[in-house]
mmCIF file with all atom_site columns, C-alpha atoms in Angstrom:
data_model
loop_
_atom_site.group_PDB
_atom_site.id
_atom_site.type_symbol
_atom_site.label_atom_id
_atom_site.label_alt_id
_atom_site.label_comp_id
_atom_site.label_asym_id
_atom_site.label_entity_id
_atom_site.label_seq_id
_atom_site.pdbx_PDB_ins_code
_atom_site.Cartn_x
_atom_site.Cartn_y
_atom_site.Cartn_z
_atom_site.occupancy
_atom_site.B_iso_or_equiv
_atom_site.pdbx_formal_charge
_atom_site.auth_seq_id
_atom_site.auth_comp_id
_atom_site.auth_asym_id
_atom_site.auth_atom_id
_atom_site.pdbx_PDB_model_num
ATOM 1   C CA . MET A 1 1   ? 22.378 137.346 91.007  1.00 42.00 ? 1   MET A CA 1
ATOM 2   C CA . THR A 1 2   ? 20.896 138.756 94.212  1.00 53.00 ? 2   THR A CA 1
ATOM 3   C CA . ASP A 1 3   ? 21.364 142.336 95.401  1.00 58.00 ? 3   ASP A CA 1
ATOM 4   C CA . PHE A 1 4   ? 23.566 141.046 98.232  1.00 60.00 ? 4   PHE A CA 1
ATOM 5   C CA . ASN A 1 5   ? 25.906 139.376 95.740  1.00 57.00 ? 5   ASN A CA 1
ATOM 6   C CA . SER A 1 6   ? 26.113 142.335 93.410  1.00 55.00 ? 6   SER A CA 1
ATOM 7   C CA . THR A 1 7   ? 26.821 144.658 96.343  1.00 68.00 ? 7   THR A CA 1
ATOM 8   C CA . HIS A 1 8   ? 29.168 142.548 98.473  1.00 69.00 ? 8   HIS A CA 1
ATOM 9   C CA . ASN A 1 9   ? 30.905 139.924 96.356  1.00 71.00 ? 9   ASN A CA 1
ATOM 10  C CA . ARG A 1 10  ? 34.016 140.807 94.390  1.00 68.00 ? 10  ARG A CA 1
ATOM 11  C CA . VAL A 1 11  ? 33.696 137.944 91.921  1.00 74.00 ? 11  VAL A CA 1
ATOM 12  C CA . VAL A 1 12  ? 30.271 137.965 90.313  1.00 72.00 ? 12  VAL A CA 1
ATOM 13  C CA . TRP A 1 13  ? 30.646 135.503 87.428  1.00 84.00 ? 13  TRP A CA 1
ATOM 14  C CA . CYS A 1 14  ? 33.133 133.114 85.833  1.00 90.00 ? 14  CYS A CA 1
ATOM 15  C CA . ASP A 1 15  ? 33.467 131.589 82.406  1.00 92.00 ? 15  ASP A CA 1
ATOM 16  C CA . VAL A 1 16  ? 34.947 128.097 82.619  1.00 94.00 ? 16  VAL A CA 1
ATOM 17  C CA . PRO A 1 17  ? 36.530 126.942 79.353  1.00 95.00 ? 17  PRO A CA 1
ATOM 18  C CA . VAL A 1 18  ? 35.621 123.381 78.358  1.00 95.00 ? 18  VAL A CA 1
ATOM 19  C CA . ALA A 1 19  ? 36.577 120.947 75.619  1.00 95.00 ? 19  ALA A CA 1
ATOM 20  C CA . ASP A 1 20  ? 33.350 118.879 75.704  1.00 97.00 ? 20  ASP A CA 1
ATOM 21  C CA . LEU A 1 21  ? 30.235 120.824 76.732  1.00 98.00 ? 21  LEU A CA 1
ATOM 22  C CA . ASP A 1 22  ? 28.033 117.785 77.433  1.00 97.00 ? 22  ASP A CA 1
ATOM 23  C CA . ARG A 1 23  ? 30.697 116.132 79.588  1.00 97.00 ? 23  ARG A CA 1
ATOM 24  C CA . ALA A 1 24  ? 31.365 119.390 81.465  1.00 97.00 ? 24  ALA A CA 1
ATOM 25  C CA . CYS A 1 25  ? 27.646 119.996 82.111  1.00 97.00 ? 25  CYS A CA 1
ATOM 26  C CA . LYS A 1 26  ? 27.331 116.495 83.589  1.00 98.00 ? 26  LYS A CA 1
ATOM 27  C CA . PHE A 1 27  ? 30.491 116.968 85.674  1.00 97.00 ? 27  PHE A CA 1
ATOM 28  C CA . TYR A 1 28  ? 29.526 120.319 87.219  1.00 96.00 ? 28  TYR A CA 1
ATOM 29  C CA . ALA A 1 29  ? 25.899 119.311 87.816  1.00 97.00 ? 29  ALA A CA 1
ATOM 30  C CA . ALA A 1 30  ? 27.041 116.259 89.806  1.00 97.00 ? 30  ALA A CA 1
ATOM 31  C CA . VAL A 1 31  ? 29.968 117.843 91.645  1.00 96.00 ? 31  VAL A CA 1
ATOM 32  C CA . LEU A 1 32  ? 28.157 121.042 92.648  1.00 94.00 ? 32  LEU A CA 1
ATOM 33  C CA . ALA A 1 33  ? 24.766 119.306 93.116  1.00 94.00 ? 33  ALA A CA 1
ATOM 34  C CA . ILE A 1 34  ? 23.049 121.965 90.989  1.00 93.00 ? 34  ILE A CA 1
ATOM 35  C CA . LYS A 1 35  ? 21.255 122.212 87.687  1.00 95.00 ? 35  LYS A CA 1
ATOM 36  C CA . VAL A 1 36  ? 23.280 123.113 84.620  1.00 96.00 ? 36  VAL A CA 1
ATOM 37  C CA . HIS A 1 37  ? 21.286 124.022 81.572  1.00 94.00 ? 37  HIS A CA 1
ATOM 38  C CA . ARG A 1 38  ? 22.371 124.508 77.993  1.00 96.00 ? 38  ARG A CA 1
ATOM 39  C CA . GLU A 1 39  ? 21.708 127.726 76.152  1.00 94.00 ? 39  GLU A CA 1
ATOM 40  C CA . GLU A 1 40  ? 22.791 129.266 72.894  1.00 94.00 ? 40  GLU A CA 1
ATOM 41  C CA . PHE A 1 41  ? 23.514 132.851 72.015  1.00 91.00 ? 41  PHE A CA 1
ATOM 42  C CA . GLY A 1 42  ? 24.749 134.102 68.660  1.00 91.00 ? 42  GLY A CA 1
ATOM 43  C CA . GLY A 1 43  ? 24.954 130.536 67.420  1.00 94.00 ? 43  GLY A CA 1
ATOM 44  C CA . LYS A 1 44  ? 27.319 129.541 70.242  1.00 94.00 ? 44  LYS A CA 1
ATOM 45  C CA . PRO A 1 45  ? 26.263 126.933 72.824  1.00 96.00 ? 45  PRO A CA 1
ATOM 46  C CA . PHE A 1 46  ? 27.199 127.194 76.495  1.00 96.00 ? 46  PHE A CA 1
ATOM 47  C CA . GLY A 1 47  ? 26.169 125.712 79.844  1.00 97.00 ? 47  GLY A CA 1
ATOM 48  C CA . VAL A 1 48  ? 24.823 127.938 82.623  1.00 95.00 ? 48  VAL A CA 1
ATOM 49  C CA . LEU A 1 49  ? 25.477 126.987 86.258  1.00 94.00 ? 49  LEU A CA 1
ATOM 50  C CA . ASP A 1 50  ? 22.352 127.493 88.388  1.00 92.00 ? 50  ASP A CA 1
ATOM 51  C CA . HIS A 1 51  ? 22.570 130.848 90.152  1.00 84.00 ? 51  HIS A CA 1
ATOM 52  C CA . HIS A 1 52  ? 19.137 131.446 91.638  1.00 79.00 ? 52  HIS A CA 1
ATOM 53  C CA . ASP A 1 53  ? 20.492 132.699 94.967  1.00 75.00 ? 53  ASP A CA 1
ATOM 54  C CA . GLY A 1 54  ? 24.058 133.656 94.212  1.00 77.00 ? 54  GLY A CA 1
ATOM 55  C CA . ASN A 1 55  ? 26.982 133.892 91.888  1.00 81.00 ? 55  ASN A CA 1
ATOM 56  C CA . ALA A 1 56  ? 27.719 131.374 89.205  1.00 80.00 ? 56  ALA A CA 1
ATOM 57  C CA . GLY A 1 57  ? 29.050 131.237 85.701  1.00 90.00 ? 57  GLY A CA 1
ATOM 58  C CA . CYS A 1 58  ? 28.981 129.387 82.451  1.00 94.00 ? 58  CYS A CA 1
ATOM 59  C CA . LEU A 1 59  ? 30.765 126.576 80.727  1.00 95.00 ? 59  LEU A CA 1
ATOM 60  C CA . ILE A 1 60  ? 32.154 127.913 77.456  1.00 95.00 ? 60  ILE A CA 1
ATOM 61  C CA . PRO A 1 61  ? 33.422 125.596 74.694  1.00 96.00 ? 61  PRO A CA 1
ATOM 62  C CA . ASP A 1 62  ? 37.000 126.851 74.225  1.00 94.00 ? 62  ASP A CA 1
ATOM 63  C CA . ALA A 1 63  ? 39.529 124.067 74.675  1.00 92.00 ? 63  ALA A CA 1
ATOM 64  C CA . GLY A 1 64  ? 42.394 126.406 73.819  1.00 91.00 ? 64  GLY A CA 1
ATOM 65  C CA . ALA A 1 65  ? 41.710 128.531 76.909  1.00 91.00 ? 65  ALA A CA 1
ATOM 66  C CA . ILE A 1 66  ? 42.067 125.693 79.429  1.00 90.00 ? 66  ILE A CA 1
ATOM 67  C CA . ALA A 1 67  ? 44.945 126.465 81.812  1.00 84.00 ? 67  ALA A CA 1
ATOM 68  C CA . GLN A 1 68  ? 45.948 123.167 83.380  1.00 76.00 ? 68  GLN A CA 1
ATOM 69  C CA . ASN A 1 69  ? 48.788 124.326 85.600  1.00 80.00 ? 69  ASN A CA 1
ATOM 70  C CA . GLY A 1 70  ? 48.255 127.995 86.322  1.00 79.00 ? 70  GLY A CA 1
ATOM 71  C CA . GLY A 1 71  ? 46.066 130.975 85.787  1.00 79.00 ? 71  GLY A CA 1
ATOM 72  C CA . LEU A 1 72  ? 43.189 131.951 88.020  1.00 81.00 ? 72  LEU A CA 1
ATOM 73  C CA . LEU A 1 73  ? 41.973 129.442 90.568  1.00 90.00 ? 73  LEU A CA 1
ATOM 74  C CA . VAL A 1 74  ? 38.191 129.443 90.997  1.00 92.00 ? 74  VAL A CA 1
ATOM 75  C CA . TYR A 1 75  ? 36.793 128.122 94.284  1.00 92.00 ? 75  TYR A CA 1
ATOM 76  C CA . PHE A 1 76  ? 33.414 126.425 93.875  1.00 93.00 ? 76  PHE A CA 1
ATOM 77  C CA . ASN A 1 77  ? 31.060 126.213 96.841  1.00 91.00 ? 77  ASN A CA 1
ATOM 78  C CA . THR A 1 78  ? 30.433 122.668 98.092  1.00 93.00 ? 78  THR A CA 1
ATOM 79  C CA . ASP A 1 79  ? 29.570 123.760 101.631 1.00 92.00 ? 79  ASP A CA 1
ATOM 80  C CA . GLY A 1 80  ? 28.651 120.872 103.905 1.00 94.00 ? 80  GLY A CA 1
ATOM 81  C CA . ARG A 1 81  ? 29.316 118.246 101.227 1.00 96.00 ? 81  ARG A CA 1
ATOM 82  C CA . ILE A 1 82  ? 32.937 118.659 100.138 1.00 96.00 ? 82  ILE A CA 1
ATOM 83  C CA . ARG A 1 83  ? 33.838 114.993 100.577 1.00 98.00 ? 83  ARG A CA 1
ATOM 84  C CA . ASP A 1 84  ? 30.841 113.892 98.504  1.00 97.00 ? 84  ASP A CA 1
ATOM 85  C CA . ALA A 1 85  ? 31.747 116.497 95.867  1.00 97.00 ? 85  ALA A CA 1
ATOM 86  C CA . VAL A 1 86  ? 35.311 115.141 95.668  1.00 98.00 ? 86  VAL A CA 1
ATOM 87  C CA . ARG A 1 87  ? 33.951 111.588 95.293  1.00 98.00 ? 87  ARG A CA 1
ATOM 88  C CA . GLN A 1 88  ? 31.602 112.753 92.530  1.00 97.00 ? 88  GLN A CA 1
ATOM 89  C CA . ALA A 1 89  ? 34.457 114.571 90.793  1.00 98.00 ? 89  ALA A CA 1
ATOM 90  C CA . ALA A 1 90  ? 36.738 111.527 90.922  1.00 98.00 ? 90  ALA A CA 1
ATOM 91  C CA . SER A 1 91  ? 33.994 109.252 89.594  1.00 98.00 ? 91  SER A CA 1
ATOM 92  C CA . LEU A 1 92  ? 33.567 111.627 86.634  1.00 97.00 ? 92  LEU A CA 1
ATOM 93  C CA . GLY A 1 93  ? 37.231 111.666 85.704  1.00 96.00 ? 93  GLY A CA 1
ATOM 94  C CA . ALA A 1 94  ? 38.717 114.466 87.816  1.00 97.00 ? 94  ALA A CA 1
ATOM 95  C CA . GLU A 1 95  ? 42.305 114.230 88.975  1.00 97.00 ? 95  GLU A CA 1
ATOM 96  C CA . ILE A 1 96  ? 42.546 115.016 92.689  1.00 98.00 ? 96  ILE A CA 1
ATOM 97  C CA . LEU A 1 97  ? 45.630 117.231 93.012  1.00 97.00 ? 97  LEU A CA 1
ATOM 98  C CA . GLU A 1 98  ? 45.210 117.923 96.753  1.00 97.00 ? 98  GLU A CA 1
ATOM 99  C CA . PRO A 1 99  ? 42.654 116.025 98.843  1.00 98.00 ? 99  PRO A CA 1
ATOM 100 C CA . VAL A 1 100 ? 40.357 117.815 101.287 1.00 98.00 ? 100 VAL A CA 1
ATOM 101 C CA . HIS A 1 101 ? 42.450 119.801 103.762 1.00 97.00 ? 101 HIS A CA 1
ATOM 102 C CA . MET A 1 102 ? 42.028 122.658 106.208 1.00 96.00 ? 102 MET A CA 1
ATOM 103 C CA . ILE A 1 103 ? 42.891 126.160 105.072 1.00 94.00 ? 103 ILE A CA 1
ATOM 104 C CA . GLY A 1 104 ? 43.070 127.725 108.512 1.00 92.00 ? 104 GLY A CA 1
ATOM 105 C CA . PRO A 1 105 ? 40.066 129.688 109.712 1.00 91.00 ? 105 PRO A CA 1
ATOM 106 C CA . HIS A 1 106 ? 38.700 129.785 106.152 1.00 91.00 ? 106 HIS A CA 1
ATOM 107 C CA . GLY A 1 107 ? 37.420 126.208 106.125 1.00 93.00 ? 107 GLY A CA 1
ATOM 108 C CA . PHE A 1 108 ? 38.433 123.350 103.860 1.00 96.00 ? 108 PHE A CA 1
ATOM 109 C CA . ARG A 1 109 ? 39.358 122.921 100.234 1.00 97.00 ? 109 ARG A CA 1
ATOM 110 C CA . ALA A 1 110 ? 40.294 120.278 97.713  1.00 97.00 ? 110 ALA A CA 1
ATOM 111 C CA . LEU A 1 111 ? 42.262 121.082 94.589  1.00 96.00 ? 111 LEU A CA 1
ATOM 112 C CA . LEU A 1 112 ? 41.541 119.128 91.434  1.00 96.00 ? 112 LEU A CA 1
ATOM 113 C CA . ARG A 1 113 ? 41.689 119.059 87.673  1.00 96.00 ? 113 ARG A CA 1
ATOM 114 C CA . ASP A 1 114 ? 38.125 118.934 86.329  1.00 96.00 ? 114 ASP A CA 1
ATOM 115 C CA . SER A 1 115 ? 36.785 116.734 83.533  1.00 96.00 ? 115 SER A CA 1
ATOM 116 C CA . GLU A 1 116 ? 38.055 119.271 80.995  1.00 95.00 ? 116 GLU A CA 1
ATOM 117 C CA . GLY A 1 117 ? 41.584 119.765 82.400  1.00 95.00 ? 117 GLY A CA 1
ATOM 118 C CA . ASN A 1 118 ? 41.000 123.014 84.352  1.00 94.00 ? 118 ASN A CA 1
ATOM 119 C CA . ARG A 1 119 ? 42.578 123.397 87.782  1.00 94.00 ? 119 ARG A CA 1
ATOM 120 C CA . ILE A 1 120 ? 39.756 124.249 90.236  1.00 95.00 ? 120 ILE A CA 1
ATOM 121 C CA . ALA A 1 121 ? 39.168 124.260 93.991  1.00 94.00 ? 121 ALA A CA 1
ATOM 122 C CA . LEU A 1 122 ? 36.189 122.966 95.932  1.00 95.00 ? 122 LEU A CA 1
ATOM 123 C CA . HIS A 1 123 ? 35.451 124.834 99.188  1.00 94.00 ? 123 HIS A CA 1
ATOM 124 C CA . SER A 1 124 ? 33.427 124.154 102.321 1.00 94.00 ? 124 SER A CA 1
ATOM 125 C CA . ARG A 1 125 ? 33.228 125.801 105.703 1.00 92.00 ? 125 ARG A CA 1
ATOM 126 C CA . THR A 1 126 ? 33.080 122.308 107.243 1.00 94.00 ? 126 THR A CA 1
ATOM 127 C CA . ASP A 1 127 ? 34.923 119.053 106.686 1.00 93.00 ? 127 ASP A CA 1
ATOM 128 C CA . ALA A 1 128 ? 31.831 117.125 105.656 1.00 84.00 ? 128 ALA A CA 1
#
């Protein structure tokens, strides 16, 4: 995490619960167009979302924590490629709950259920 992120961003990390770690790693790598690498700590595997220049999080095997219809809504950055990200998500089993749409002066978002059943948002400043 960069100094800018630790100083200015209010959300600095997220743990995304998953039922199938391999499937989730493939899903998030394709949808976010980033590297996701597996690690293990204390005998527990997890997937780390690339975060070289910003905030990110990990994919944590914990199927019981998946909140399909409520809970926090995490917006993932797909700036300048939201429509491609939605196509990637759909091809990897996501359910598109709300297609790409404008959210006023804040850009565009799509709401979907990821490969694991979590409700997430994809965000872009542009409709591209």
